Amino acid sequence: MIEDKSKYIESIRKMWDEHAKRYDEWYATFEGAVEHYVDWELLIRYLPKNRDAKILDAAGGTGRITLPLAKMGYSVTLCDISPGMLNVARQKLLREGVLDKVEVLECNVYNLQFSDGSFDFVLCWYGMIEAAKELIRVTNKGGMISIFLMNKCGAAISMFREDPNSALALLRSEPSYVYHDKEKHMAVSVEEARELFVKEGIKVIEIYAVCGMLKFLSIPEKVRESCNWDEKFFRQVTEMLLRLSKKSSVKGLSRHLVLYGERI
Ligand SMILES: C[S@@+](CC[C@H](N)C(=O)[O-])C[C@H]1O[C@@H](n2cnc3c(N)ncnc32)[C@H](O)[C@@H]1O
């Protein structure tokens, strides 16, 4: 069993090492830039006022969020299981002159090496709800968490056309899993996410719908994949998605949910 788990982790590490060099390319496209903008705009509402605050970016990959946080002056710990992703992050941080603001560590989010309450703000922007207890443990009392979760309804809607049996199984069973490449993620609804985090001692402040919403605006693939765009249209699209991200009536549709909460 332990051997199976370590083989699984090894295969995930290898997969992300292989993606590392190309991971940031998608964020240079219209769709990637829109999603990054929405993620960031939601995050900055909750960042600590005190720039001495300690932030953990768990499963932080190539430092998409670590980099702007370090530029704002925060002390950031970036941890990830993939040395390839972390190497890309190191090069970017060095190029931007903020590598000294960031501790870069190779580690598994299911087993963090930090003592209880080490961080004022903990981010984990990858759907790993099973790591929630560990992420909460390292958050200071009164500190904040921001966690991406796989959205059960959104996943079922996306997979229905190709695989109706799995889509229905996902909605029927509890808990439910979504398979993506080699990875297995537990998926939750907005209500399940809220209940789960409240049980773990989190005051849930808001849950937003993020990622994969662009397809509902029927924007042509050519525009979504383009690396040049009209700024006015970009602003209209991002405003639309930011407004929709908080509407209970559409929260089930997105690929991910991002939960913001305070550890009490
Ligand atoms: C989709 S990327 C997200 C990176 C970053 N959070 C972002 O939003 O751009 C997923 C990252 O999770 C990392 N990861 C996957 N499983 C992990 C684990 N068990 N512990 C730590 N990192 C993990 C991968 O190596 C990869 O860098």
Coordinates of N, CA and C and ligand atoms in Angstrom, one line a residue, residues 9 12-13 16-17 23 27 39 57-65 79-82 85 107-110 124-126 128 148 183, ligand 1:
I9 N 2.9 8.9 -6.3 CA 3.6 10.2 -6.1 C 4.7 10.4 -7.1
I12 N 3.3 11.2 -10.5 CA 2.8 12.6 -10.6 C 4.0 13.6 -10.7
R13 N 5.1 13.3 -10.0 CA 6.3 14.1 -10.0 C 6.8 14.1 -11.5
W16 N 4.6 16.2 -13.9 CA 4.8 17.6 -13.8 C 6.2 18.1 -14.2
D17 N 7.2 17.2 -14.0 CA 8.5 17.6 -14.5 C 8.5 17.7 -16.0
Y23 N 4.5 24.9 -19.0 CA 3.4 25.2 -18.2 C 3.0 26.7 -18.3
Y27 N -0.6 30.5 -20.0 CA -0.9 31.8 -19.4 C -0.6 33.0 -20.3
D39 N -8.2 34.9 -11.0 CA -7.7 34.3 -9.8 C -7.0 35.3 -8.9
D57 N 2.8 29.0 -0.5 CA 2.2 28.7 -1.8 C 2.4 27.2 -2.0
A58 N 1.5 26.4 -1.5 CA 1.7 24.9 -1.6 C 1.2 24.4 -3.0
A59 N 2.0 23.5 -3.5 CA 1.8 23.0 -4.9 C 1.8 24.2 -5.9
G60 N 2.7 25.1 -5.6 CA 2.8 26.4 -6.3 C 3.4 26.4 -7.6
G61 N 4.0 25.3 -8.0 CA 4.5 25.1 -9.4 C 5.5 26.1 -9.8
T62 N 5.3 26.7 -11.0 CA 6.3 27.6 -11.5 C 6.3 29.0 -10.9
G63 N 5.5 29.1 -9.8 CA 5.5 30.4 -9.1 C 4.6 31.5 -9.7
R64 N 3.6 31.0 -10.4 CA 2.6 32.0 -11.0 C 2.1 33.0 -10.0
I65 N 1.9 32.6 -8.8 CA 1.4 33.5 -7.7 C 2.5 33.9 -6.8
C79 N 6.3 25.6 -2.2 CA 6.7 24.2 -2.2 C 5.9 23.5 -3.2
D80 N 6.6 22.5 -3.8 CA 6.0 21.7 -4.8 C 6.7 20.3 -4.9
I81 N 6.0 19.4 -5.4 CA 6.6 18.0 -5.5 C 7.5 17.9 -6.7
S82 N 7.4 18.8 -7.7 CA 8.2 18.6 -8.9 C 9.4 19.5 -9.0
M85 N 9.2 21.9 -12.1 CA 8.4 23.1 -11.9 C 9.1 24.2 -11.0
C107 N 8.6 19.5 -1.7 CA 7.9 18.7 -0.7 C 6.4 18.4 -1.1
N108 N 5.9 17.4 -0.4 CA 4.6 16.8 -0.7 C 3.5 17.5 0.2
V109 N 2.5 18.1 -0.4 CA 1.5 18.8 0.4 C 0.8 17.9 1.4
Y110 N 0.8 16.6 1.2 CA 0.1 15.7 2.1 C 0.9 15.5 3.4
C124 N -3.3 26.9 -1.7 CA -3.0 25.7 -2.4 C -3.9 25.7 -3.6
W125 N -3.4 26.1 -4.7 CA -4.2 26.3 -5.9 C -4.0 25.0 -6.8
Y126 N -4.5 24.0 -6.3 CA -4.6 22.7 -7.1 C -5.6 21.9 -6.3
M128 N -6.6 19.6 -4.3 CA -6.2 18.5 -3.4 C -6.9 18.6 -2.1
F148 N -8.0 25.7 -3.9 CA -8.8 25.3 -5.1 C -9.3 23.9 -4.9
E183 N -3.7 11.8 -12.5 CA -4.1 12.2 -11.2 C -5.5 12.0 -10.8
Ligands
LIG1 C1 -1.8 22.8 -12.1 S1 -0.2 23.1 -11.3 C2 -0.6 24.5 -10.3 C3 0.5 25.3 -10.0 C4 0.2 26.6 -9.3 N1 -0.5 26.4 -8.0 C5 -0.6 27.5 -10.2 O1 -1.8 27.8 -9.8 O2 -0.1 27.9 -11.2 C6 -0.2 21.7 -10.1 C7 1.0 21.7 -9.3 O3 0.8 20.8 -8.2 C8 2.0 20.1 -8.0 N2 1.6 18.9 -7.2 C9 0.9 17.8 -7.5 N3 0.8 16.9 -6.5 C10 1.5 17.5 -5.5 C11 1.8 17.0 -4.1 N4 1.3 15.9 -3.7 N5 2.5 17.8 -3.4 C12 3.1 19.0 -3.8 N6 2.8 19.4 -5.1 C13 2.1 18.7 -5.9 C14 2.5 19.8 -9.4 O4 3.9 19.4 -9.3 C15 2.2 21.1 -10.1 O5 3.3 22.0 -10.0

